[in-house]
């Protein structure tokens, strides 16, 4: 009863290419109790991506208008395109008591933490750089140039792991463990005293 009145937890998950973020988060979403924040972006849709499901695909002008109107909870420019989290949807989910999942890169994560110090930042990593490289090559879908660019990006982004609250690893064939780690973090964080300072008052209600 009382739990339903709690604000939802803002959970940010970042991870380099090859970390298996998509798979892990899809699995986590099966739990219910989480809502996935659909980001806005100015990049072009990839084959199979659906507007409003994978992203809200916007022109640069439309995106900049949203920034100017203060409608973005956070945004960044990444590889020449804007990416951002729409504020209204996010607030509605949190108010409803549901946990909100943001899958965003390191700059955005740092911006979220500045605005919402309560947010829980989780970095999902492949077991090692060598495994990441193997995974990217194993996909066989990207050019050598793209693979090298992603690996270079990882070298730049990884030092930001110190700004996160948790780091977890997605080992080959053990997606369930990574999902269980996120569940455990969220469960513990929701029970943390800092989020339940009114426990005594509620108890006697
Ligand atoms: P992609 O173009 O591959 O879908 O995403 C590129 C990067 O942008 C990924 O690291 C992804 O996590 C990040 N990203 C997606 N949506 C957002 C967002 O709303 N804000 C920020 N800061 N990054 C995002």
XYZ file of N, CA, C and O and ligand atoms in Angstrom:
844
model
N 0.835 -1.200 0.000
C 0.000 0.000 0.000
C 0.871 1.251 0.000
O 0.865 2.045 -0.928
N 1.726 1.342 1.063
C 2.531 2.553 1.168
C 3.547 2.639 0.035
O 3.873 3.708 -0.416
N 3.996 1.474 -0.481
C 5.022 1.511 -1.517
C 4.530 2.220 -2.772
O 5.285 2.897 -3.447
N 3.230 2.050 -3.048
C 2.684 2.643 -4.258
C 2.791 4.162 -4.229
O 2.784 4.803 -5.265
N 2.902 4.737 -3.040
C 2.974 6.193 -2.949
C 4.386 6.714 -3.195
O 4.591 7.883 -3.410
N 5.376 5.805 -3.146
C 6.749 6.222 -3.420
C 6.894 6.660 -4.869
O 6.283 6.094 -5.751
N 7.770 7.648 -5.049
C 8.108 7.997 -6.420
C 8.875 6.828 -7.018
O 9.583 6.106 -6.304
N 8.728 6.660 -8.325
C 9.503 5.606 -8.983
C 10.983 5.934 -8.941
O 11.378 7.078 -8.689
N 11.773 4.929 -9.193
C 13.229 5.119 -9.200
C 13.673 5.453 -10.629
O 13.210 4.829 -11.581
N 14.532 6.444 -10.730
C 15.079 6.805 -12.040
C 16.358 5.991 -12.235
O 17.354 6.206 -11.526
N 16.304 5.040 -13.148
C 17.431 4.125 -13.353
C 18.071 4.424 -14.705
O 17.406 4.355 -15.738
N 19.344 4.771 -14.675
C 20.060 5.069 -15.905
C 21.016 3.914 -16.201
O 21.797 3.527 -15.335
N 20.916 3.364 -17.403
C 21.852 2.307 -17.789
C 22.636 2.778 -19.014
O 22.054 3.201 -20.012
N 23.949 2.722 -18.895
C 24.819 3.030 -20.028
C 25.686 1.816 -20.291
O 25.924 1.010 -19.384
N 26.160 1.722 -21.500
C 27.066 0.621 -21.804
C 27.599 0.783 -23.203
O 26.882 1.260 -24.078
N 28.853 0.410 -23.417
C 29.423 0.561 -24.752
C 28.812 -0.426 -25.744
O 28.151 -1.387 -25.329
N 29.056 -0.192 -27.018
C 28.606 -1.127 -28.053
C 29.169 -2.502 -27.713
O 30.340 -2.627 -27.346
N 28.315 -3.513 -27.783
C 28.785 -4.862 -27.476
C 28.564 -5.249 -26.026
O 28.889 -6.364 -25.616
N 27.973 -4.331 -25.236
C 27.722 -4.660 -23.826
C 26.456 -5.505 -23.687
O 26.215 -6.099 -22.640
N 25.637 -5.499 -24.730
C 24.396 -6.286 -24.666
C 23.282 -5.548 -23.953
O 22.323 -6.163 -23.486
N 23.396 -4.213 -23.905
C 22.366 -3.381 -23.247
C 20.958 -3.706 -23.712
O 20.053 -3.857 -22.900
N 20.807 -3.769 -25.029
C 19.472 -3.980 -25.601
C 18.862 -5.268 -25.070
O 17.718 -5.281 -24.596
N 19.633 -6.346 -25.128
C 19.136 -7.656 -24.689
C 18.802 -7.634 -23.207
O 17.752 -8.108 -22.775
N 19.707 -7.074 -22.413
C 19.518 -7.053 -20.959
C 18.277 -6.234 -20.592
O 17.443 -6.666 -19.797
N 18.137 -5.070 -21.218
C 17.012 -4.209 -20.848
C 15.681 -4.757 -21.349
O 14.659 -4.620 -20.679
N 15.694 -5.409 -22.501
C 14.458 -6.030 -22.996
C 14.002 -7.085 -21.996
O 12.815 -7.184 -21.668
N 14.946 -7.856 -21.498
C 14.628 -8.898 -20.524
C 14.093 -8.274 -19.232
O 13.105 -8.721 -18.664
N 14.757 -7.207 -18.792
C 14.344 -6.532 -17.556
C 12.922 -5.981 -17.674
O 12.131 -6.041 -16.727
N 12.601 -5.459 -18.842
C 11.278 -4.855 -19.051
C 10.146 -5.867 -18.920
O 9.000 -5.492 -18.700
N 10.470 -7.152 -19.079
C 9.429 -8.183 -18.931
C 8.859 -8.222 -17.515
O 7.782 -8.747 -17.288
N 9.634 -7.699 -16.545
C 9.214 -7.706 -15.145
C 7.918 -6.948 -14.887
O 7.235 -7.217 -13.919
N 7.627 -5.957 -15.720
C 6.591 -5.001 -15.352
C 7.239 -4.131 -14.273
O 8.356 -4.416 -13.848
N 6.585 -3.063 -13.861
C 7.205 -2.236 -12.820
C 8.260 -1.276 -13.371
O 8.800 -0.452 -12.638
N 8.568 -1.409 -14.661
C 9.511 -0.489 -15.308
C 8.854 0.103 -16.530
O 8.101 -0.577 -17.221
N 9.177 1.349 -16.788
C 8.792 1.927 -18.079
C 10.067 2.399 -18.743
O 10.973 2.912 -18.081
N 10.128 2.193 -20.039
C 11.307 2.570 -20.810
C 11.075 3.960 -21.379
O 10.027 4.225 -21.968
N 12.024 4.848 -21.175
C 11.869 6.195 -21.708
C 12.262 6.201 -23.190
O 13.393 5.863 -23.536
N 11.315 6.561 -24.038
C 11.616 6.659 -25.468
C 12.267 8.013 -25.719
O 11.655 9.062 -25.503
N 13.528 7.969 -26.131
C 14.292 9.200 -26.350
C 13.883 9.875 -27.650
O 13.307 9.242 -28.534
N 14.239 11.140 -27.741
C 14.127 11.851 -29.010
C 15.518 11.889 -29.639
O 16.522 11.918 -28.920
N 15.571 11.838 -30.953
C 16.869 11.946 -31.624
C 16.705 12.595 -32.991
O 15.619 12.546 -33.580
N 17.824 13.150 -33.473
C 17.806 13.704 -34.831
C 18.470 12.735 -35.810
O 18.563 13.034 -36.986
N 18.937 11.581 -35.295
C 19.541 10.654 -36.273
C 18.442 9.950 -37.070
O 17.289 9.866 -36.619
N 18.833 9.470 -38.250
C 17.845 8.817 -39.116
C 17.477 7.452 -38.539
O 18.324 6.799 -37.919
N 16.224 7.018 -38.731
C 15.847 5.673 -38.260
C 16.656 4.600 -38.983
O 16.941 4.736 -40.163
N 17.039 3.546 -38.230
C 17.679 2.397 -38.863
C 16.572 1.465 -39.353
O 15.433 1.556 -38.863
N 16.912 0.557 -40.280
C 15.875 -0.370 -40.759
C 15.205 -1.070 -39.588
O 15.883 -1.534 -38.672
N 13.892 -1.081 -39.614
C 13.139 -1.776 -38.562
C 12.770 -0.880 -37.390
O 11.913 -1.243 -36.590
N 13.414 0.276 -37.261
C 13.072 1.154 -36.129
C 11.763 1.896 -36.410
O 11.522 2.334 -37.531
N 10.978 2.023 -35.353
C 9.648 2.618 -35.494
C 9.581 3.920 -34.690
O 9.987 3.946 -33.518
N 9.069 4.966 -35.332
C 8.931 6.256 -34.661
C 7.970 6.123 -33.479
O 6.896 5.537 -33.615
N 8.405 6.628 -32.324
C 7.548 6.552 -31.135
C 7.768 5.285 -30.330
O 7.316 5.172 -29.206
N 8.473 4.303 -30.919
C 8.752 3.055 -30.205
C 10.237 3.011 -29.840
O 10.609 2.940 -28.667
N 11.095 3.062 -30.855
C 12.535 3.056 -30.593
C 13.016 4.459 -30.209
O 13.811 4.620 -29.280
N 12.565 5.415 -30.941
C 12.889 6.831 -30.693
C 11.736 7.678 -31.194
O 10.934 7.222 -32.013
N 11.709 8.931 -30.738
C 10.912 9.947 -31.426
C 11.898 10.593 -32.397
O 12.864 11.238 -31.953
N 11.709 10.387 -33.671
C 12.652 10.917 -34.661
C 12.244 12.349 -35.021
O 11.124 12.581 -35.495
N 13.157 13.290 -34.753
C 12.850 14.708 -34.960
C 13.865 15.354 -35.889
O 15.004 14.889 -35.999
N 13.458 16.444 -36.519
C 14.425 17.255 -37.268
C 15.248 18.057 -36.251
O 14.843 18.190 -35.083
N 16.362 18.596 -36.704
C 17.185 19.434 -35.801
C 16.387 20.628 -35.282
O 16.477 20.989 -34.115
N 15.597 21.214 -36.186
C 14.814 22.399 -35.790
C 13.828 22.021 -34.682
O 13.693 22.736 -33.692
N 13.145 20.910 -34.886
C 12.138 20.493 -33.895
C 12.823 20.177 -32.560
O 12.314 20.517 -31.488
N 13.996 19.536 -32.636
C 14.699 19.182 -31.399
C 15.126 20.456 -30.663
O 14.933 20.592 -29.446
N 15.676 21.404 -31.436
C 16.155 22.642 -30.805
C 14.989 23.436 -30.205
O 15.138 24.076 -29.162
N 13.828 23.354 -30.848
C 12.646 24.035 -30.296
C 12.280 23.409 -28.947
O 11.911 24.107 -27.995
N 12.419 22.095 -28.859
C 12.094 21.425 -27.581
C 13.085 21.788 -26.491
O 12.712 21.936 -25.331
N 14.347 21.913 -26.882
C 15.348 22.330 -25.887
C 14.980 23.728 -25.381
O 14.923 23.980 -24.177
N 14.697 24.631 -26.343
C 14.389 26.026 -25.987
C 13.162 26.102 -25.083
O 13.081 26.954 -24.194
N 12.211 25.207 -25.297
C 10.976 25.206 -24.489
C 11.175 24.504 -23.149
O 10.227 24.382 -22.365
N 12.379 24.034 -22.899
C 12.670 23.365 -21.619
C 12.000 22.002 -21.506
O 11.698 21.542 -20.409
N 11.776 21.367 -22.659
C 11.041 20.093 -22.628
C 11.940 18.863 -22.508
O 11.450 17.739 -22.544
N 13.273 19.088 -22.421
C 14.174 17.943 -22.319
C 14.720 17.815 -20.899
O 15.247 18.785 -20.342
N 14.607 16.633 -20.349
C 15.155 16.378 -19.018
C 16.679 16.435 -19.093
O 17.354 16.922 -18.204
N 17.220 15.898 -20.165
C 18.647 15.981 -20.473
C 18.765 15.793 -21.967
O 17.876 15.216 -22.595
N 19.854 16.293 -22.535
C 20.130 16.000 -23.939
C 21.618 16.142 -24.166
O 22.342 16.722 -23.346
N 22.066 15.590 -25.278
C 23.469 15.738 -25.627
C 23.600 15.653 -27.131
O 22.672 15.235 -27.826
N 24.773 16.059 -27.626
C 25.043 15.847 -29.039
C 26.057 14.717 -29.099
O 27.096 14.783 -28.428
N 25.723 13.695 -29.843
C 26.535 12.484 -29.861
C 26.701 12.056 -31.312
O 25.697 11.877 -32.017
N 27.947 11.935 -31.750
C 28.232 11.556 -33.150
C 27.447 12.410 -34.145
O 26.875 11.901 -35.113
N 27.354 13.721 -33.855
C 26.730 14.639 -34.809
C 25.211 14.714 -34.746
O 24.588 15.410 -35.536
N 24.606 13.985 -33.822
C 23.142 14.041 -33.680
C 22.741 14.354 -32.254
O 23.465 14.009 -31.319
N 21.581 14.989 -32.130
C 21.036 15.212 -30.791
C 20.338 13.945 -30.299
O 19.684 13.241 -31.091
N 20.459 13.712 -28.995
C 19.703 12.661 -28.312
C 19.204 13.280 -27.017
O 19.970 13.965 -26.345
N 17.972 13.026 -26.656
C 17.490 13.585 -25.395
C 16.303 12.832 -24.831
O 15.594 12.102 -25.537
N 16.091 13.049 -23.533
C 15.002 12.404 -22.801
C 13.858 13.398 -22.610
O 14.053 14.427 -21.954
N 12.673 13.124 -23.174
C 11.541 14.039 -22.977
C 11.147 14.114 -21.495
O 10.999 13.086 -20.842
N 11.027 15.349 -20.988
C 10.829 15.542 -19.547
C 9.426 15.143 -19.068
O 9.282 14.502 -18.037
N 8.406 15.530 -19.807
C 7.039 15.325 -19.316
C 6.716 13.846 -19.092
O 6.259 13.447 -18.021
N 7.059 13.028 -20.113
C 6.800 11.581 -19.991
C 7.527 11.006 -18.775
O 6.980 10.222 -18.014
N 8.784 11.442 -18.624
C 9.601 10.900 -17.535
C 8.985 11.249 -16.186
O 8.840 10.391 -15.312
N 8.580 12.501 -16.035
C 7.994 12.946 -14.769
C 6.714 12.188 -14.453
O 6.465 11.805 -13.313
N 5.897 11.978 -15.502
C 4.631 11.265 -15.289
C 4.873 9.854 -14.763
O 4.211 9.393 -13.839
N 5.851 9.177 -15.360
C 6.149 7.799 -14.938
C 6.632 7.795 -13.489
O 6.159 7.005 -12.661
N 7.538 8.703 -13.155
C 8.097 8.721 -11.795
C 7.012 9.025 -10.765
O 6.947 8.408 -9.707
N 6.153 9.993 -11.109
C 5.045 10.347 -10.200
C 4.132 9.164 -9.948
O 3.579 9.004 -8.872
N 3.970 8.330 -10.987
C 3.048 7.190 -10.864
C 3.623 6.089 -9.972
O 2.940 5.134 -9.651
N 4.908 6.210 -9.606
C 5.526 5.209 -8.730
C 6.243 4.117 -9.498
O 6.831 3.211 -8.918
N 6.181 4.211 -10.830
C 6.832 3.207 -11.673
C 8.315 3.573 -11.814
O 8.674 4.755 -11.801
N 9.165 2.575 -11.938
C 10.589 2.847 -12.176
C 10.789 3.234 -13.638
O 10.182 2.635 -14.519
N 11.615 4.217 -13.847
C 11.849 4.684 -15.219
C 13.264 4.325 -15.647
O 14.242 4.631 -14.953
N 13.341 3.678 -16.798
C 14.622 3.203 -17.308
C 15.099 4.107 -18.442
O 14.395 4.262 -19.445
N 16.275 4.710 -18.270
C 16.853 5.505 -19.353
C 18.081 4.774 -19.854
O 18.951 4.410 -19.060
N 18.143 4.578 -21.167
C 19.331 3.940 -21.738
C 20.059 5.029 -22.506
O 19.693 5.355 -23.634
N 21.033 5.655 -21.849
C 21.656 6.841 -22.438
C 23.178 6.782 -22.266
O 23.693 5.969 -21.511
N 23.872 7.670 -22.986
C 25.336 7.631 -22.933
C 25.852 8.456 -21.732
O 25.073 9.048 -20.979
N 27.186 8.485 -21.585
C 27.777 8.997 -20.338
C 27.526 10.486 -20.043
O 27.324 10.849 -18.884
N 27.505 11.323 -21.075
C 27.249 12.760 -20.839
C 25.857 12.966 -20.278
O 25.643 13.716 -19.314
N 24.897 12.310 -20.943
C 23.502 12.410 -20.518
C 23.334 11.892 -19.101
O 22.610 12.484 -18.292
N 24.024 10.800 -18.795
C 23.910 10.206 -17.456
C 24.398 11.214 -16.407
O 23.758 11.403 -15.365
N 25.513 11.880 -16.702
C 26.045 12.868 -15.754
C 25.068 14.029 -15.589
O 24.866 14.536 -14.479
N 24.419 14.430 -16.688
C 23.435 15.512 -16.602
C 22.232 15.108 -15.766
O 21.703 15.905 -14.989
N 21.809 13.858 -15.927
C 20.681 13.367 -15.134
C 21.042 13.417 -13.655
O 20.263 13.878 -12.819
N 22.247 12.967 -13.328
C 22.658 12.906 -11.916
C 22.712 14.307 -11.296
O 22.385 14.492 -10.135
N 23.099 15.296 -12.115
C 23.135 16.676 -11.600
C 21.726 17.164 -11.272
O 21.502 17.807 -10.260
N 20.786 16.839 -12.169
C 19.410 17.323 -11.964
C 18.635 16.477 -10.973
O 17.747 16.957 -10.294
N 18.924 15.173 -10.978
C 18.205 14.227 -10.109
C 19.246 13.428 -9.323
O 19.584 12.310 -9.708
N 19.761 13.989 -8.239
C 20.809 13.291 -7.485
C 20.363 11.916 -6.984
O 21.190 11.066 -6.682
N 19.057 11.718 -6.939
C 18.464 10.451 -6.528
C 18.585 9.341 -7.566
O 18.333 8.177 -7.258
N 18.900 9.714 -8.805
C 18.945 8.727 -9.894
C 20.033 7.699 -9.614
O 21.051 8.006 -8.994
N 19.798 6.481 -10.072
C 20.779 5.410 -9.882
C 21.432 5.123 -11.226
O 20.751 4.795 -12.200
N 22.747 5.280 -11.263
C 23.468 5.145 -12.523
C 24.199 3.806 -12.568
O 25.031 3.511 -11.704
N 23.879 3.023 -13.586
C 24.468 1.683 -13.715
C 25.235 1.601 -15.035
O 24.679 1.917 -16.097
N 26.486 1.170 -14.947
C 27.280 0.952 -16.159
C 27.337 -0.542 -16.426
O 27.754 -1.314 -15.566
N 26.882 -0.923 -17.608
C 26.902 -2.331 -18.010
C 28.075 -2.536 -18.973
O 28.172 -1.831 -19.983
N 28.936 -3.474 -18.652
C 30.135 -3.675 -19.474
C 30.266 -5.118 -19.956
O 29.835 -6.049 -19.265
N 30.897 -5.289 -21.112
C 31.347 -6.636 -21.466
C 32.427 -7.018 -20.446
O 32.964 -6.130 -19.774
N 32.775 -8.299 -20.339
C 33.754 -8.690 -19.313
C 35.113 -8.007 -19.484
O 35.828 -7.815 -18.509
N 35.468 -7.655 -20.704
C 36.753 -6.986 -20.933
C 36.730 -6.319 -22.306
O 35.849 -6.599 -23.130
N 37.732 -5.497 -22.533
C 37.860 -4.818 -23.829
C 38.049 -5.855 -24.940
O 37.493 -5.731 -26.029
N 38.848 -6.888 -24.625
C 39.108 -7.936 -25.630
C 37.806 -8.634 -26.027
O 37.567 -8.887 -27.215
N 36.954 -8.915 -25.051
C 35.682 -9.579 -25.358
C 34.779 -8.635 -26.146
O 34.088 -9.037 -27.083
N 34.805 -7.363 -25.783
C 33.999 -6.386 -26.523
C 34.393 -6.407 -28.010
O 33.536 -6.447 -28.896
N 35.704 -6.394 -28.237
C 36.205 -6.382 -29.616
C 35.743 -7.647 -30.357
O 35.247 -7.568 -31.479
N 35.874 -8.784 -29.687
C 35.416 -10.051 -30.304
C 33.937 -9.978 -30.647
O 33.516 -10.406 -31.716
N 33.140 -9.436 -29.735
C 31.691 -9.368 -29.982
C 31.384 -8.486 -31.185
O 30.558 -8.835 -32.020
N 32.044 -7.338 -31.232
C 31.763 -6.423 -32.346
C 32.167 -7.065 -33.673
O 31.445 -6.952 -34.671
N 33.299 -7.749 -33.688
C 33.733 -8.409 -34.932
C 32.825 -9.592 -35.249
O 32.499 -9.842 -36.411
N 32.402 -10.284 -34.219
C 31.562 -11.476 -34.387
C 30.214 -11.158 -35.010
O 29.626 -11.996 -35.685
N 29.724 -9.940 -34.790
C 28.420 -9.573 -35.362
C 28.469 -9.597 -36.879
O 27.468 -9.868 -37.530
N 29.654 -9.239 -37.391
C 29.841 -9.249 -38.842
C 28.951 -8.283 -39.597
O 28.758 -8.417 -40.800
N 28.402 -7.299 -38.878
C 27.475 -6.377 -39.556
C 28.105 -5.009 -39.807
O 27.542 -4.186 -40.495
N 29.270 -4.774 -39.226
C 29.834 -3.437 -39.334
C 31.181 -3.432 -40.026
O 31.935 -4.404 -39.950
N 31.489 -2.322 -40.667
C 32.779 -2.191 -41.338
C 33.878 -2.083 -40.284
O 33.617 -1.702 -39.136
N 35.100 -2.395 -40.707
C 36.258 -2.307 -39.811
C 36.375 -0.885 -39.247
O 36.649 -0.685 -38.067
N 36.085 0.084 -40.109
C 36.197 1.489 -39.694
C 35.231 1.795 -38.531
O 35.594 2.426 -37.546
N 34.017 1.300 -38.681
C 33.000 1.523 -37.635
C 33.386 0.823 -36.337
O 33.210 1.367 -35.242
N 33.915 -0.390 -36.475
C 34.316 -1.142 -35.281
C 35.424 -0.375 -34.547
O 35.359 -0.177 -33.328
N 36.402 0.095 -35.309
C 37.504 0.831 -34.676
C 36.994 2.113 -34.022
O 37.437 2.499 -32.934
N 36.014 2.764 -34.666
C 35.454 3.998 -34.096
C 34.759 3.698 -32.772
O 34.895 4.438 -31.792
N 34.021 2.606 -32.733
C 33.311 2.251 -31.492
C 34.284 1.889 -30.377
O 34.054 2.228 -29.212
N 35.370 1.222 -30.762
C 36.360 0.861 -29.739
C 37.065 2.116 -29.215
O 37.309 2.256 -28.010
N 37.326 3.053 -30.121
C 37.972 4.307 -29.710
C 37.044 5.085 -28.775
O 37.478 5.662 -27.765
N 35.757 5.047 -29.112
C 34.755 5.737 -28.285
C 34.721 5.136 -26.874
O 34.617 5.850 -25.883
N 34.842 3.833 -26.826
C 34.830 3.162 -25.518
C 36.014 3.619 -24.672
O 35.877 3.848 -23.470
N 37.167 3.763 -25.314
C 38.346 4.231 -24.554
C 38.097 5.617 -23.962
O 38.546 5.933 -22.884
N 37.346 6.442 -24.704
C 37.045 7.795 -24.206
C 35.998 7.773 -23.102
O 36.064 8.526 -22.145
N 34.992 6.906 -23.288
C 33.852 6.936 -22.370
C 34.101 6.192 -21.062
O 33.555 6.556 -20.031
N 34.921 5.153 -21.132
C 35.026 4.293 -19.952
C 35.540 4.982 -18.683
O 35.075 4.650 -17.585
N 36.462 5.933 -18.802
C 36.900 6.619 -17.573
C 35.740 7.271 -16.806
O 35.834 7.487 -15.603
N 34.609 7.531 -17.507
C 33.447 8.127 -16.832
C 32.733 7.149 -15.906
O 31.797 7.530 -15.219
N 33.197 5.915 -15.906
C 32.556 4.922 -15.041
C 32.613 5.361 -13.574
O 31.730 5.020 -12.787
N 33.595 6.176 -13.218
C 33.705 6.620 -11.816
C 32.532 7.518 -11.402
O 32.310 7.741 -10.222
N 31.786 8.035 -12.390
C 30.631 8.885 -12.067
C 29.371 8.045 -11.811
O 28.318 8.571 -11.476
N 29.490 6.727 -11.998
C 28.330 5.844 -11.852
C 28.243 5.300 -10.423
O 29.208 5.329 -9.674
N 27.065 4.771 -10.095
C 26.876 4.178 -8.763
C 27.231 2.696 -8.764
O 27.633 2.152 -7.741
N 27.014 2.044 -9.891
C 27.245 0.589 -9.969
C 27.861 0.227 -11.307
O 27.567 0.866 -12.321
N 28.691 -0.820 -11.284
C 29.191 -1.377 -12.540
C 28.881 -2.863 -12.532
O 29.118 -3.552 -11.532
N 28.274 -3.329 -13.629
C 27.985 -4.763 -13.709
C 28.459 -5.283 -15.064
O 28.650 -4.510 -16.001
N 28.662 -6.599 -15.136
C 29.243 -7.201 -16.331
C 28.262 -8.158 -16.989
O 27.555 -8.887 -16.310
N 28.260 -8.123 -18.297
C 27.413 -9.041 -19.061
C 28.316 -10.091 -19.703
O 28.868 -9.875 -20.778
N 28.475 -11.216 -19.008
C 29.339 -12.291 -19.508
C 28.635 -13.053 -20.619
O 27.405 -13.121 -20.644
N 29.427 -13.654 -21.492
C 28.856 -14.427 -22.598
C 27.901 -15.490 -22.068
O 28.247 -16.235 -21.145
N 26.709 -15.511 -22.626
C 25.742 -16.547 -22.274
C 25.165 -16.416 -20.873
O 24.532 -17.352 -20.382
N 25.412 -15.279 -20.216
C 24.900 -15.119 -18.843
C 24.095 -13.833 -18.678
O 24.225 -13.127 -17.680
N 23.251 -13.565 -19.673
C 22.405 -12.365 -19.644
C 21.565 -12.336 -18.366
O 21.394 -11.277 -17.750
N 21.085 -13.516 -17.969
C 20.212 -13.579 -16.786
C 20.888 -13.008 -15.546
O 20.227 -12.417 -14.697
N 22.202 -13.214 -15.452
C 22.917 -12.691 -14.269
C 22.949 -11.166 -14.286
O 22.774 -10.521 -13.252
N 23.171 -10.597 -15.463
C 23.205 -9.131 -15.558
C 21.825 -8.565 -15.212
O 21.710 -7.556 -14.503
N 20.779 -9.233 -15.689
C 19.414 -8.782 -15.388
C 19.160 -8.896 -13.884
O 18.621 -7.971 -13.256
N 19.588 -10.006 -13.301
C 19.388 -10.207 -11.858
C 20.155 -9.144 -11.064
O 19.667 -8.665 -10.033
N 21.328 -8.774 -11.528
C 22.102 -7.718 -10.851
C 21.317 -6.403 -10.846
O 21.235 -5.720 -9.822
N 20.736 -6.054 -11.986
C 19.980 -4.788 -12.045
C 18.763 -4.872 -11.122
O 18.477 -3.946 -10.366
N 18.088 -6.017 -11.154
C 16.918 -6.176 -10.264
C 17.322 -5.996 -8.805
O 16.630 -5.346 -8.030
N 18.459 -6.581 -8.445
C 18.910 -6.515 -7.049
C 19.252 -5.074 -6.660
O 18.911 -4.616 -5.562
N 19.886 -4.369 -7.571
C 20.245 -2.969 -7.303
C 18.977 -2.142 -7.086
O 18.861 -1.387 -6.122
N 18.011 -2.322 -7.976
C 16.780 -1.530 -7.898
C 16.025 -1.857 -6.607
O 15.533 -0.967 -5.913
N 15.990 -3.134 -6.274
C 15.274 -3.546 -5.059
C 15.916 -2.914 -3.824
O 15.231 -2.358 -2.960
N 17.240 -2.976 -3.776
C 17.947 -2.407 -2.624
C 17.800 -0.887 -2.586
O 17.552 -0.297 -1.528
N 17.909 -0.261 -3.728
C 17.818 1.206 -3.759
C 16.432 1.693 -3.332
O 16.294 2.708 -2.677
N 15.400 0.939 -3.719
C 14.042 1.367 -3.327
C 13.847 1.243 -1.824
O 13.058 1.967 -1.235
N 14.591 0.318 -1.227
C 14.458 0.123 0.219
C 15.409 1.016 1.014
O 15.330 1.066 2.248
N 16.299 1.712 0.317
C 17.305 2.522 1.017
C 16.631 3.567 1.902
O 15.607 4.153 1.533
N 17.214 3.808 3.057
C 16.609 4.736 4.007
C 16.439 6.138 3.420
O 15.445 6.817 3.667
N 17.409 6.554 2.603
C 17.328 7.909 2.041
C 16.050 8.091 1.218
O 15.602 9.199 1.008
N 15.461 7.008 0.751
C 14.212 7.120 -0.005
C 12.995 6.821 0.858
O 11.879 6.797 0.366
N 13.238 6.521 2.127
C 12.126 6.106 2.997
C 12.185 6.808 4.344
O 11.931 6.208 5.383
N 12.541 8.089 4.315
C 12.713 8.814 5.574
C 11.411 8.962 6.346
O 11.418 9.227 7.538
N 10.268 8.820 5.625
C 8.975 8.965 6.296
C 8.429 7.609 6.747
O 7.233 7.466 6.989
N 9.301 6.609 6.854
C 8.848 5.246 7.183
C 8.050 5.216 8.490
O 7.012 4.549 8.575
N 8.501 5.963 9.507
C 7.820 5.922 10.807
C 6.423 6.535 10.679
O 5.432 5.959 11.127
N 6.331 7.681 10.032
C 5.035 8.345 9.866
C 4.065 7.424 9.142
O 2.916 7.256 9.542
N 4.562 6.828 8.072
C 3.699 5.952 7.280
C 3.249 4.746 8.082
O 2.135 4.275 7.917
N 4.149 4.264 8.904
C 3.866 3.046 9.657
C 2.623 3.208 10.517
O 1.815 2.317 10.652
N 2.499 4.403 11.107
C 1.377 4.629 12.035
C 0.134 5.179 11.355
O -0.850 5.451 12.014
N 0.211 5.341 10.041
C -0.966 5.892 9.344
C -2.087 4.871 9.271
O -1.842 3.696 9.093
P 22.108 4.834 -31.153
O 22.232 5.868 -32.228
O 23.072 3.681 -31.361
O 20.684 4.367 -30.982
O 22.509 5.511 -29.768
C 23.754 6.119 -29.623
C 23.989 6.438 -28.170
O 23.049 7.417 -27.732
C 23.845 5.239 -27.228
O 24.973 5.234 -26.358
C 22.581 5.538 -26.466
O 22.644 5.007 -25.149
C 22.585 7.049 -26.444
N 21.253 7.634 -26.239
C 20.058 7.173 -26.663
N 19.067 7.973 -26.240
C 19.641 8.961 -25.508
C 19.131 10.090 -24.762
O 17.934 10.350 -24.683
N 20.039 10.880 -24.164
C 21.370 10.630 -24.206
N 22.174 11.452 -23.543
N 21.892 9.573 -24.869
C 21.040 8.748 -25.513
